[in-house]
Amino acid sequence: MKALVYHAPGKRSWEEKPRPAIQQPADAIVKIAVTTICGTDLHIMKGDVPTVTAGRTLGHEGIGVIAEVGRSVSTFKPGDRVLISCITSCGICEACKKGMYSHCEQGGWILGNTIDGTQAEYVRIPFADTSLYRVPGGADEDALVMLSDILPTGFECGVLSGAVKPGDTVAIVGAGPVGLAALLTAQLYSPAEIIMIDLDDNRLAVAKDLGATQIVNSTGAKTVDRVLELTHKKGVDVAIEAVGVPATFELCQDIVAAGGHIANVGVHGESARLKLEKLWSHNITITTRLVDTVTTPMLLRSVTSGKLEPRKLITHEFKLGDVMKAYDTFGNAAKEKALKVILRAE
Amino acid sequence: MKALVYHAPGKRSWEEKPRPAIQQPADAIVKIAVTTICGTDLHIMKGDVPTVTAGRTLGHEGIGVIAEVGRSVSTFKPGDRVLISCITSCGICEACKKGMYSHCEQGGWILGNTIDGTQAEYVRIPFADTSLYRVPGGADEDALVMLSDILPTGFECGVLSGAVKPGDTVAIVGAGPVGLAALLTAQLYSPAEIIMIDLDDNRLAVAKDLGATQIVNSTGAKTVDRVLELTHKKGVDVAIEAVGVPATFELCQDIVAAGGHIANVGVHGESARLKLEKLWSHNITITTRLVDTVTTPMLLRSVTSGKLEPRKLITHEFKLGDVMKAYDTFGNAAKEKALKVILRAE
Amino acid sequence: MKALVYHAPGKRSWEEKPRPAIQQPADAIVKIAVTTICGTDLHIMKGDVPTVTAGRTLGHEGIGVIAEVGRSVSTFKPGDRVLISCITSCGICEACKKGMYSHCEQGGWILGNTIDGTQAEYVRIPFADTSLYRVPGGADEDALVMLSDILPTGFECGVLSGAVKPGDTVAIVGAGPVGLAALLTAQLYSPAEIIMIDLDDNRLAVAKDLGATQIVNSTGAKTVDRVLELTHKKGVDVAIEAVGVPATFELCQDIVAAGGHIANVGVHGESARLKLEKLWSHNITITTRLVDTVTTPMLLRSVTSGKLEPRKLITHEFKLGDVMKAYDTFGNAAKEKALKVILRAE
Amino acid sequence: MKALVYHAPGKRSWEEKPRPAIQQPADAIVKIAVTTICGTDLHIMKGDVPTVTAGRTLGHEGIGVIAEVGRSVSTFKPGDRVLISCITSCGICEACKKGMYSHCEQGGWILGNTIDGTQAEYVRIPFADTSLYRVPGGADEDALVMLSDILPTGFECGVLSGAVKPGDTVAIVGAGPVGLAALLTAQLYSPAEIIMIDLDDNRLAVAKDLGATQIVNSTGAKTVDRVLELTHKKGVDVAIEAVGVPATFELCQDIVAAGGHIANVGVHGESARLKLEKLWSHNITITTRLVDTVTTPMLLRSVTSGKLEPRKLITHEFKLGDVMKAYDTFGNAAKEKALKVILRAE
């Protein structure tokens, strides 16, 4: 079969590889129907993720059809259409029993990281019963690919950890795909205001279309002033960090109201300054989280019932065989005005 | 009347001042029966708290007798014995309605800070109906003084914000009075283990007596290793910071388990490093809080029913007129083996 | 001034009464601008509410202008436009400090019950600082009258106590004004499905317009079967009772899923059968609640931001002087297709 | 092997049966070391539980040693000592993913009910990975048998569902083994008062020893008055029903304070009257629950750390071969002063 393989920083190819086989009784083999590329895949291509070694098939998102199941898989059979979760969960360990699948002792984020991933014609999924979700009949499968990673990430790490409530004022720092996923899912809790903050006017315009009530271009130094002005000097109830650099995390500290939440979604490569000299008495809550995908069934119901429209995040479509070109487009997101790219098997 | 007055860093005196009078309809004048000295008072004496100006009577803790009430005070009358809260609450503003009295628009921590405090023969208490608590008949009033500040501080900022639960492993960094108040009140939730960490062996011995299941002297570099060893390499469910310097806050980051809480109690004067490069995917929650004293009624019930014994924190007793000497003792806490000192009016 | 006065079951008149005066320092006198009639007022007129005695001015909803304030009122002054809450809260007692204003020791539901109410030209409001809310400039005041009672009632007793969440299936039994208020406010939490159940096809049609995804006419015996069919035999996550008779409360027991909630909103005059022989092992939660109006500030923000449109509940408008006619219309709600009637002072 | 077999109401025998064998890949065969008898077993013997058919081996509690595992069992191997949970959980279905194991699609309470149970020399445990718990080395295994059912039942259905908090006043109606398990585990949350109510003075005396602060013999009609007297006319914050008849459930309604909780633990065979005419405005929460055993790991830690001492519930010990005699003793609990009886394999 064909797969998108990482060889070294900057080096990838769409190449022939052996089709994966069942290794454990709880495995399933899934034939990919639709997949996509994540910002994390770009980080891998830069060499920023040391757990990914040469020869690895990338990708941790997708929809497909069960081709084969191990002997202990009880809820899926060949022919079933399934949503693949970016997080693999054994369902047995202490972390899984707490619903913290991200820290599953044998799973977590392993697809396209420590085992071969979904940007391929076939993929092996360990612990299939607890890591795959049945696709409802008649569903928009392109839209559902957004539920493999970015929707639960924006929702769990941003909206739920940030405890967004009706009537709240929310700021989301970063209008990339995950920030926009937080924007879409925050609206499930009907905050009064959502202020979207980014450097890119195109992404801010998209955010406005997707439900932001205010947009702030953070180029220049006046961002904090502008947010305080929009909030009558009080700051925001919830600040969602969806970039992953110290400056944006520190911005969140400057705009959060007393009693508020900072919910970190971004992937960080270095420490940030925590302004405890101000915050110690400010009654705030800061959360970090790797997505657990515990909300996938709820998000599926919300998409099916039309409360959530993740299709709006899709800007480009490619054939799976054109994944090399899709990487180029997604890698030039600002210029290409790319959010999520869909890769469809033929 | 006599009062302990701050004049300049290092300069205080026990001197004659006019007895306070009712200024607003919601005020009460309280004759002090018992008061104490807080670590914050020592910070003020060093000049670290710029809101405190020359001429200020210090103190924000105490028990007393109502001497006089303003015309809108409805729940207290002269002769009633009351517990004074370190936090003044108007009961009306948005923060008070949320139970975040610490950020009351007209109150918060003002006693012995921006208005005269309790280390005096009389004190004026604004918003008496919502800032004083009736002392139950027959109560141990020395013990109840611990409810003016340190018990709710340890409990709300440490135990509640840290979400201590039965079966948890908790670490408390700092065995001063507030850290020990966290230790006492954490036991209301029956964690399986409480590891107390401090540099002072005497305080650690006290902690052991008060219910710590493990003690770790953090002199030297092995503290993190020792805590990980005690927790089978997993770290603690809750790390309570009760010191207020970057090193102890960073220690909390090194010992907290995935999915755990860091509850800041300490008063910080500078920023700390937040190790987001590790913590972003660690599913942790960090909280800061100035005590709201919303739990004072519950703590009163717990003391009255014998579930909580704050008297154990009292090491020294003085006459109120000897408050200058009491400051000297409390200021040499390590040498004097002092935790809380009681000052009793004659 | 003129007021709508209850004299005996079935006997009311619009008559001259002395304008109310300040009695306590925390009182305010409010000149009514807009008021309305509640289903409870009809119960009073039937003689069902023994606490209401002859000579009482009815009404517990309204918007007005501060005419005069007692000397301890600190947040309002003459000329301020205010929303009157159906619940009076002292802000001081144990219940108020817990946010359970409905059980305020000196307040609770007293307006138009044990003291004169709002269906008059002027009304005296005790504990004004904690029982009135400032009307935002430019607000639709007719719509805001819905926040005096029915919106917080539907929201707090139905939606919050029922713990409605994104993705849930909710049934609301009873499509009267309070049931429809639950329908509007439930959508703040984006449930996947809202099934509205009533005997009146007109009200069900209104419910469909206001966001119900399914409607079920409960005339006849098939209601339970129909709800189970709509929920794939599982039942609903949340059943909101907004009628107040045993049959509808028992219906909720028959349609709630294992692990689900029954939130009682209806005012009941008799006991109901609780089917513990089935429910003991069904992991359900049943709640009852008299509205506390703690969510009024949040609901105000939601209306101001356009997330909530309570104006849709208004079907009729009258001059305040035509309140006798308005009662007739509201009393024939089914025939008149009346939901909420607005009474506007000239 | 030998097993205690139900034949008909009133008919049981200790008889030879084939040793169970692995039927599914997720099964384990456990050799019983210690087991016990539950009140539910007595109900079965009366013929009250129609799902139990002739020939069934009874028992759903116990500790044992793994004798054999199916091919997909990954966390246990022969020789491991395990705690058997009364609830079987597949770990995969919607209910299990929510932590509501009691409603597992393939599990729930099946042991000694729809499949053979633990009062035997060997038992087959389906879904072993998610239904068994490793016994910590050096543990008191007799005490741990209390964790198969009654401790999680009292804790989850009574204490957690009742939301017991520090400072609360709690009433527990019924001082049988499960009521006493609620008493022991309620103390993990340090309520100020626990009032134990029962008809049997011996059981009340035991309750006093185990931590009840007040005891009330409910023989006669004054129980409600007595509880109101003990609570200064306010009623209790939490009423835990641990009997299972209408009268005790109705008693809970009479003694619960406004804003309080009624947590049903008892197994009910008939409906009860719910006094909605009083309770509709009383802001109360009623919960029902079949134990999920999600707290078993936490309870294990609490027993291991000495915070919880379930051994205190054991009154009698027998050899497993004397199970017929043990049933007689347990069936005459009042006369024999029996709480839990231990059956130990030789």
Short mmCIF file of C-alpha atoms in Angstrom, two decimals, chain D:
data_model
loop_
_atom_site.label_atom_id
_atom_site.label_comp_id
_atom_site.label_asym_id
_atom_site.label_seq_id
_atom_site.Cartn_x
_atom_site.Cartn_y
_atom_site.Cartn_z
CA MET D 1 -16.18 -28.27 43.57
CA LYS D 2 -18.67 -27.21 46.26
CA ALA D 3 -21.10 -24.30 45.93
CA LEU D 4 -24.06 -22.74 47.76
CA VAL D 5 -26.96 -23.28 45.38
CA TYR D 6 -30.41 -21.68 45.32
CA HIS D 7 -33.18 -24.12 44.43
CA ALA D 8 -36.43 -22.40 45.37
CA PRO D 9 -37.64 -19.87 47.92
CA GLY D 10 -36.35 -21.12 51.27
CA LYS D 11 -34.37 -23.97 49.63
CA ARG D 12 -30.60 -23.85 49.35
CA SER D 13 -27.81 -26.39 49.66
CA TRP D 14 -24.02 -26.68 49.79
CA GLU D 15 -23.46 -29.13 47.03
CA GLU D 16 -21.11 -30.48 44.39
CA LYS D 17 -21.06 -28.60 41.06
CA PRO D 18 -18.67 -28.62 38.11
CA ARG D 19 -15.80 -26.15 38.47
CA PRO D 20 -16.41 -23.19 36.15
CA ALA D 21 -14.38 -22.87 32.94
CA ILE D 22 -13.29 -19.99 30.74
CA GLN D 23 -16.10 -19.18 28.28
CA GLN D 24 -15.00 -15.85 26.78
CA PRO D 25 -11.51 -14.45 26.08
CA ALA D 26 -12.01 -11.76 28.77
CA ASP D 27 -12.97 -14.26 31.53
CA ALA D 28 -10.94 -15.24 34.57
CA ILE D 29 -11.49 -18.17 36.94
CA VAL D 30 -10.91 -17.18 40.57
CA LYS D 31 -10.39 -19.60 43.48
CA ILE D 32 -12.29 -18.07 46.39
CA ALA D 33 -10.31 -17.29 49.56
CA VAL D 34 -12.89 -15.27 51.49
CA THR D 35 -16.52 -14.46 50.78
CA THR D 36 -19.56 -13.21 52.67
CA ILE D 37 -23.37 -13.05 52.58
CA CYS D 38 -25.32 -9.95 51.57
CA GLY D 39 -28.81 -8.83 52.59
CA THR D 40 -29.68 -9.26 48.93
CA ASP D 41 -28.91 -12.99 49.23
CA LEU D 42 -31.61 -13.19 51.89
CA HIS D 43 -34.04 -11.44 49.54
CA ILE D 44 -33.18 -13.99 46.88
CA MET D 45 -33.85 -16.80 49.34
CA LYS D 46 -37.30 -15.34 49.97
CA GLY D 47 -37.98 -15.48 46.24
CA ASP D 48 -38.03 -11.69 45.85
CA VAL D 49 -35.53 -11.53 42.98
CA PRO D 50 -37.12 -13.14 39.90
CA THR D 51 -33.94 -12.98 37.79
CA VAL D 52 -32.39 -15.65 40.04
CA THR D 53 -33.41 -19.09 38.86
CA ALA D 54 -33.12 -22.54 40.37
CA GLY D 55 -29.61 -23.94 40.33
CA ARG D 56 -27.86 -20.63 40.67
CA THR D 57 -24.76 -20.37 42.85
CA LEU D 58 -25.27 -17.30 45.03
CA GLY D 59 -22.82 -14.58 46.18
CA HIS D 60 -21.36 -11.43 44.66
CA GLU D 61 -18.60 -10.57 47.12
CA GLY D 62 -15.18 -12.02 47.73
CA ILE D 63 -11.41 -12.18 47.55
CA GLY D 64 -9.57 -14.89 45.73
CA VAL D 65 -6.64 -16.07 43.67
CA ILE D 66 -6.57 -16.11 39.88
CA ALA D 67 -6.63 -19.73 38.74
CA GLU D 68 -6.86 -19.22 34.99
CA VAL D 69 -7.36 -16.36 32.51
CA GLY D 70 -8.84 -16.04 29.03
CA ARG D 71 -6.56 -15.09 26.17
CA SER D 72 -7.46 -11.40 26.08
CA VAL D 73 -6.99 -10.77 29.81
CA SER D 74 -3.94 -8.54 30.05
CA THR D 75 -3.58 -7.33 33.62
CA PHE D 76 -3.94 -10.50 35.71
CA LYS D 77 -2.21 -13.87 35.66
CA PRO D 78 -2.65 -17.07 37.66
CA GLY D 79 -1.59 -16.60 41.27
CA ASP D 80 -2.60 -12.93 41.52
CA ARG D 81 -4.75 -12.13 44.54
CA VAL D 82 -7.84 -10.13 43.54
CA LEU D 83 -10.86 -8.36 44.96
CA ILE D 84 -14.07 -9.29 43.15
CA SER D 85 -16.50 -6.45 42.49
CA CYS D 86 -20.24 -7.12 42.81
CA ILE D 87 -20.60 -5.17 39.54
CA THR D 88 -19.23 -6.56 36.29
CA SER D 89 -18.07 -3.95 33.77
CA CYS D 90 -17.15 -4.43 30.12
CA GLY D 91 -15.30 -1.10 29.98
CA ILE D 92 -16.50 -0.48 26.43
CA CYS D 93 -20.21 0.34 26.36
CA GLU D 94 -21.67 3.83 26.72
CA ALA D 95 -22.62 3.29 30.37
CA CYS D 96 -19.14 2.03 31.29
CA LYS D 97 -17.47 4.96 29.51
CA LYS D 98 -19.56 7.28 31.68
CA GLY D 99 -18.49 5.41 34.83
CA MET D 100 -22.01 4.02 35.28
CA TYR D 101 -20.85 0.40 35.46
CA SER D 102 -24.10 -0.61 37.18
CA HIS D 103 -25.81 -0.23 33.81
CA CYS D 104 -23.11 -1.95 31.72
CA GLU D 105 -24.80 -3.46 28.70
CA GLN D 106 -23.26 -6.88 29.27
CA GLY D 107 -22.51 -6.62 32.95
CA GLY D 108 -23.91 -4.78 35.96
CA TRP D 109 -25.03 -6.95 38.86
CA ILE D 110 -24.88 -10.40 37.31
CA LEU D 111 -22.77 -12.44 39.80
CA GLY D 112 -24.96 -14.69 41.92
CA ASN D 113 -27.90 -13.34 39.94
CA THR D 114 -27.90 -14.24 36.25
CA ILE D 115 -24.59 -16.14 36.36
CA ASP D 116 -23.06 -18.25 39.14
CA GLY D 117 -21.55 -16.35 42.05
CA THR D 118 -18.87 -16.33 44.71
CA GLN D 119 -20.24 -18.57 47.48
CA ALA D 120 -18.34 -21.47 45.98
CA GLU D 121 -14.82 -22.78 45.71
CA TYR D 122 -14.36 -21.26 42.26
CA VAL D 123 -16.11 -18.53 40.28
CA ARG D 124 -15.94 -17.36 36.68
CA ILE D 125 -15.52 -13.56 36.37
CA PRO D 126 -16.36 -12.05 32.96
CA PHE D 127 -14.47 -8.94 31.81
CA ALA D 128 -11.79 -9.68 34.36
CA ASP D 129 -9.54 -6.74 33.43
CA THR D 130 -12.25 -4.22 34.29
CA SER D 131 -14.09 -6.12 37.05
CA LEU D 132 -11.32 -7.29 39.37
CA TYR D 133 -8.91 -5.27 41.51
CA ARG D 134 -5.45 -6.31 42.64
CA VAL D 135 -5.19 -6.90 46.41
CA PRO D 136 -2.28 -4.87 47.83
CA GLY D 137 0.42 -6.99 49.50
CA GLY D 138 -0.06 -7.33 53.24
CA ALA D 139 -3.69 -6.22 53.18
CA ASP D 140 -6.29 -7.47 55.66
CA GLU D 141 -8.30 -9.56 53.22
CA ASP D 142 -11.27 -10.04 55.51
CA ALA D 143 -11.66 -6.28 55.68
CA LEU D 144 -11.28 -5.95 51.90
CA VAL D 145 -14.25 -8.25 51.29
CA MET D 146 -16.35 -5.30 52.53
CA LEU D 147 -15.18 -3.51 49.36
CA SER D 148 -16.89 -5.97 47.04
CA ASP D 149 -20.26 -4.37 47.72
CA ILE D 150 -21.28 -2.68 50.94
CA LEU D 151 -18.57 -0.06 51.24
CA PRO D 152 -18.92 1.27 47.68
CA THR D 153 -22.70 0.98 48.03
CA GLY D 154 -22.85 3.06 51.20
CA PHE D 155 -20.26 5.48 49.84
CA GLU D 156 -21.45 5.98 46.26
CA CYS D 157 -25.21 5.75 46.73
CA GLY D 158 -25.28 7.43 50.14
CA VAL D 159 -22.28 9.68 50.70
CA LEU D 160 -21.31 10.78 47.19
CA SER D 161 -24.82 11.02 45.75
CA GLY D 162 -25.87 12.80 48.97
CA ALA D 163 -22.94 15.21 48.51
CA VAL D 164 -21.85 14.99 52.16
CA LYS D 165 -19.49 17.88 52.96
CA PRO D 166 -17.38 19.01 55.93
CA GLY D 167 -19.58 20.76 58.48
CA ASP D 168 -22.80 19.06 57.33
CA THR D 169 -25.46 17.44 59.47
CA VAL D 170 -26.23 13.97 58.09
CA ALA D 171 -28.96 11.52 59.06
CA ILE D 172 -28.67 7.85 58.13
CA VAL D 173 -31.93 5.92 58.33
CA GLY D 174 -31.11 2.24 58.85
CA ALA D 175 -28.16 0.87 60.80
CA GLY D 176 -27.78 -2.42 58.97
CA PRO D 177 -24.49 -3.29 57.26
CA VAL D 178 -25.04 -0.88 54.36
CA GLY D 179 -26.21 1.97 56.60
CA LEU D 180 -23.15 1.39 58.76
CA ALA D 181 -20.98 1.37 55.61
CA ALA D 182 -22.48 4.78 54.82
CA LEU D 183 -21.66 5.87 58.38
CA LEU D 184 -18.03 4.79 58.05
CA THR D 185 -17.51 6.35 54.65
CA ALA D 186 -19.42 9.56 55.42
CA GLN D 187 -16.66 10.32 57.91
CA LEU D 188 -14.21 10.62 55.01
CA TYR D 189 -15.89 14.01 54.46
CA SER D 190 -15.94 15.08 58.14
CA PRO D 191 -19.56 16.12 58.60
CA ALA D 192 -20.15 17.93 61.89
CA GLU D 193 -22.98 15.61 62.96
CA ILE D 194 -24.15 12.14 61.95
CA ILE D 195 -27.52 11.11 63.36
CA MET D 196 -28.17 7.38 63.10
CA ILE D 197 -31.79 6.22 63.10
CA ASP D 198 -32.92 2.60 63.57
CA LEU D 199 -35.36 0.44 65.50
CA ASP D 200 -32.67 -1.77 67.04
CA ASP D 201 -30.81 -0.48 70.08
CA ASN D 202 -27.95 -2.90 69.57
CA ARG D 203 -27.31 -1.61 66.06
CA LEU D 204 -27.57 1.97 67.31
CA ALA D 205 -24.96 1.21 69.96
CA VAL D 206 -22.68 -0.18 67.25
CA ALA D 207 -23.33 3.01 65.23
CA LYS D 208 -22.26 5.12 68.20
CA ASP D 209 -19.03 3.15 68.39
CA LEU D 210 -18.45 3.60 64.66
CA GLY D 211 -18.75 7.39 64.77
CA ALA D 212 -22.41 8.45 64.95
CA THR D 213 -22.67 11.62 67.01
CA GLN D 214 -26.37 11.08 67.81
CA ILE D 215 -28.60 8.01 67.77
CA VAL D 216 -32.39 7.98 67.52
CA ASN D 217 -34.53 4.89 68.07
CA SER D 218 -37.40 5.30 65.63
CA THR D 219 -39.79 3.00 67.46
CA GLY D 220 -42.80 5.18 68.18
CA ALA D 221 -43.86 8.37 66.45
CA LYS D 222 -41.48 11.05 67.66
CA THR D 223 -38.59 10.52 65.24
CA VAL D 224 -39.19 13.63 63.14
CA ASP D 225 -39.57 15.82 66.22
CA ARG D 226 -36.38 14.43 67.69
CA VAL D 227 -34.36 15.07 64.54
CA LEU D 228 -35.74 18.61 64.22
CA GLU D 229 -34.85 19.22 67.85
CA LEU D 230 -31.29 18.00 67.23
CA THR D 231 -30.99 20.33 64.24
CA HIS D 232 -32.41 23.53 65.73
CA LYS D 233 -35.62 23.07 63.68
CA LYS D 234 -33.73 23.21 60.38
CA GLY D 235 -33.54 19.56 59.44
CA VAL D 236 -30.54 17.74 58.06
CA ASP D 237 -28.35 18.65 55.12
CA VAL D 238 -28.29 15.05 53.92
CA ALA D 239 -30.71 12.20 54.66
CA ILE D 240 -29.48 8.75 53.60
CA GLU D 241 -32.18 6.08 53.22
CA ALA D 242 -30.70 2.63 53.88
CA VAL D 243 -33.76 0.49 54.57
CA GLY D 244 -35.89 0.27 51.43
CA VAL D 245 -39.52 0.74 52.54
CA PRO D 246 -41.90 3.68 51.91
CA ALA D 247 -42.03 4.73 55.57
CA THR D 248 -38.30 5.37 55.84
CA PHE D 249 -38.19 7.16 52.51
CA GLU D 250 -41.01 9.40 53.68
CA LEU D 251 -39.22 10.00 56.98
CA CYS D 252 -36.29 11.34 54.96
CA GLN D 253 -38.64 13.86 53.33
CA ASP D 254 -39.78 15.05 56.76
CA ILE D 255 -36.31 15.66 58.16
CA VAL D 256 -34.42 17.14 55.19
CA ALA D 257 -33.63 20.87 55.35
CA ALA D 258 -34.34 23.28 52.53
CA GLY D 259 -31.51 22.94 50.04
CA GLY D 260 -30.74 19.43 51.30
CA HIS D 261 -30.24 15.99 49.76
CA ILE D 262 -32.06 12.68 50.10
CA ALA D 263 -29.81 9.86 48.94
CA ASN D 264 -31.59 6.56 48.48
CA VAL D 265 -29.50 3.45 49.14
CA GLY D 266 -32.27 1.00 50.02
CA VAL D 267 -33.68 -1.61 47.62
CA HIS D 268 -37.38 -0.82 47.22
CA GLY D 269 -40.18 -3.19 46.29
CA GLU D 270 -42.98 -0.65 46.11
CA SER D 271 -43.66 3.02 45.35
CA ALA D 272 -43.42 5.73 47.97
CA ARG D 273 -45.33 8.95 48.37
CA LEU D 274 -43.38 12.02 47.28
CA LYS D 275 -44.74 15.03 49.15
CA LEU D 276 -44.40 17.51 46.31
CA GLU D 277 -47.00 19.82 47.85
CA LYS D 278 -44.30 20.65 50.42
CA LEU D 279 -41.10 19.78 48.59
CA TRP D 280 -41.68 21.59 45.27
CA SER D 281 -40.34 24.83 46.80
CA HIS D 282 -37.88 23.23 49.20
CA ASN D 283 -34.86 23.13 46.85
CA ILE D 284 -34.04 19.51 47.50
CA THR D 285 -32.25 16.84 45.53
CA ILE D 286 -33.24 13.18 45.62
CA THR D 287 -30.93 10.55 44.18
CA THR D 288 -31.20 6.85 43.48
CA ARG D 289 -28.33 4.61 42.45
CA LEU D 290 -27.27 1.06 42.00
CA VAL D 291 -23.64 1.01 43.07
CA ASP D 292 -21.18 1.49 40.20
CA THR D 293 -18.03 0.50 42.14
CA VAL D 294 -16.12 3.30 40.42
CA THR D 295 -14.70 4.29 43.78
CA THR D 296 -13.19 0.89 44.54
CA PRO D 297 -9.60 2.04 43.84
CA MET D 298 -10.06 5.07 46.13
CA LEU D 299 -11.61 2.94 48.86
CA LEU D 300 -8.73 0.48 48.57
CA ARG D 301 -6.27 3.35 49.14
CA SER D 302 -8.32 4.59 52.09
CA VAL D 303 -8.33 1.17 53.73
CA THR D 304 -4.62 0.66 53.06
CA SER D 305 -3.78 4.05 54.55
CA GLY D 306 -5.91 3.35 57.63
CA LYS D 307 -8.45 6.11 57.00
CA LEU D 308 -11.21 3.54 56.74
CA GLU D 309 -11.58 0.43 58.91
CA PRO D 310 -14.23 -1.85 57.41
CA ARG D 311 -13.17 -4.77 59.60
CA LYS D 312 -15.36 -3.20 62.26
CA LEU D 313 -18.40 -4.42 60.34
CA ILE D 314 -17.45 -8.09 60.73
CA THR D 315 -19.18 -9.86 63.61
CA HIS D 316 -18.91 -13.56 62.77
CA GLU D 317 -16.48 -15.88 61.00
CA PHE D 318 -17.14 -19.28 59.46
CA LYS D 319 -15.39 -21.81 57.29
CA LEU D 320 -16.65 -21.68 53.73
CA GLY D 321 -17.91 -25.24 54.20
CA ASP D 322 -20.14 -23.98 56.98
CA VAL D 323 -21.97 -21.53 54.72
CA MET D 324 -25.35 -23.16 55.47
CA LYS D 325 -24.88 -22.33 59.16
CA ALA D 326 -23.62 -18.85 58.28
CA TYR D 327 -26.87 -18.18 56.40
CA ASP D 328 -28.83 -19.15 59.50
CA THR D 329 -26.84 -16.77 61.67
CA PHE D 330 -27.03 -13.89 59.18
CA GLY D 331 -30.74 -14.57 58.66
CA ASN D 332 -31.29 -13.99 62.39
CA ALA D 333 -29.26 -10.83 62.43
CA ALA D 334 -31.09 -9.04 65.23
CA LYS D 335 -30.99 -11.98 67.60
CA GLU D 336 -27.44 -12.96 66.64
CA LYS D 337 -26.25 -9.34 66.65
CA ALA D 338 -24.84 -10.11 63.23
CA LEU D 339 -23.57 -7.54 60.77
CA LYS D 340 -21.23 -9.10 58.25
CA VAL D 341 -20.19 -12.75 58.41
CA ILE D 342 -16.90 -13.87 56.93
CA LEU D 343 -16.62 -17.22 55.11
CA ARG D 344 -13.07 -18.41 54.74
CA ALA D 345 -11.94 -21.21 52.41
CA GLU D 346 -9.64 -23.73 54.01
#
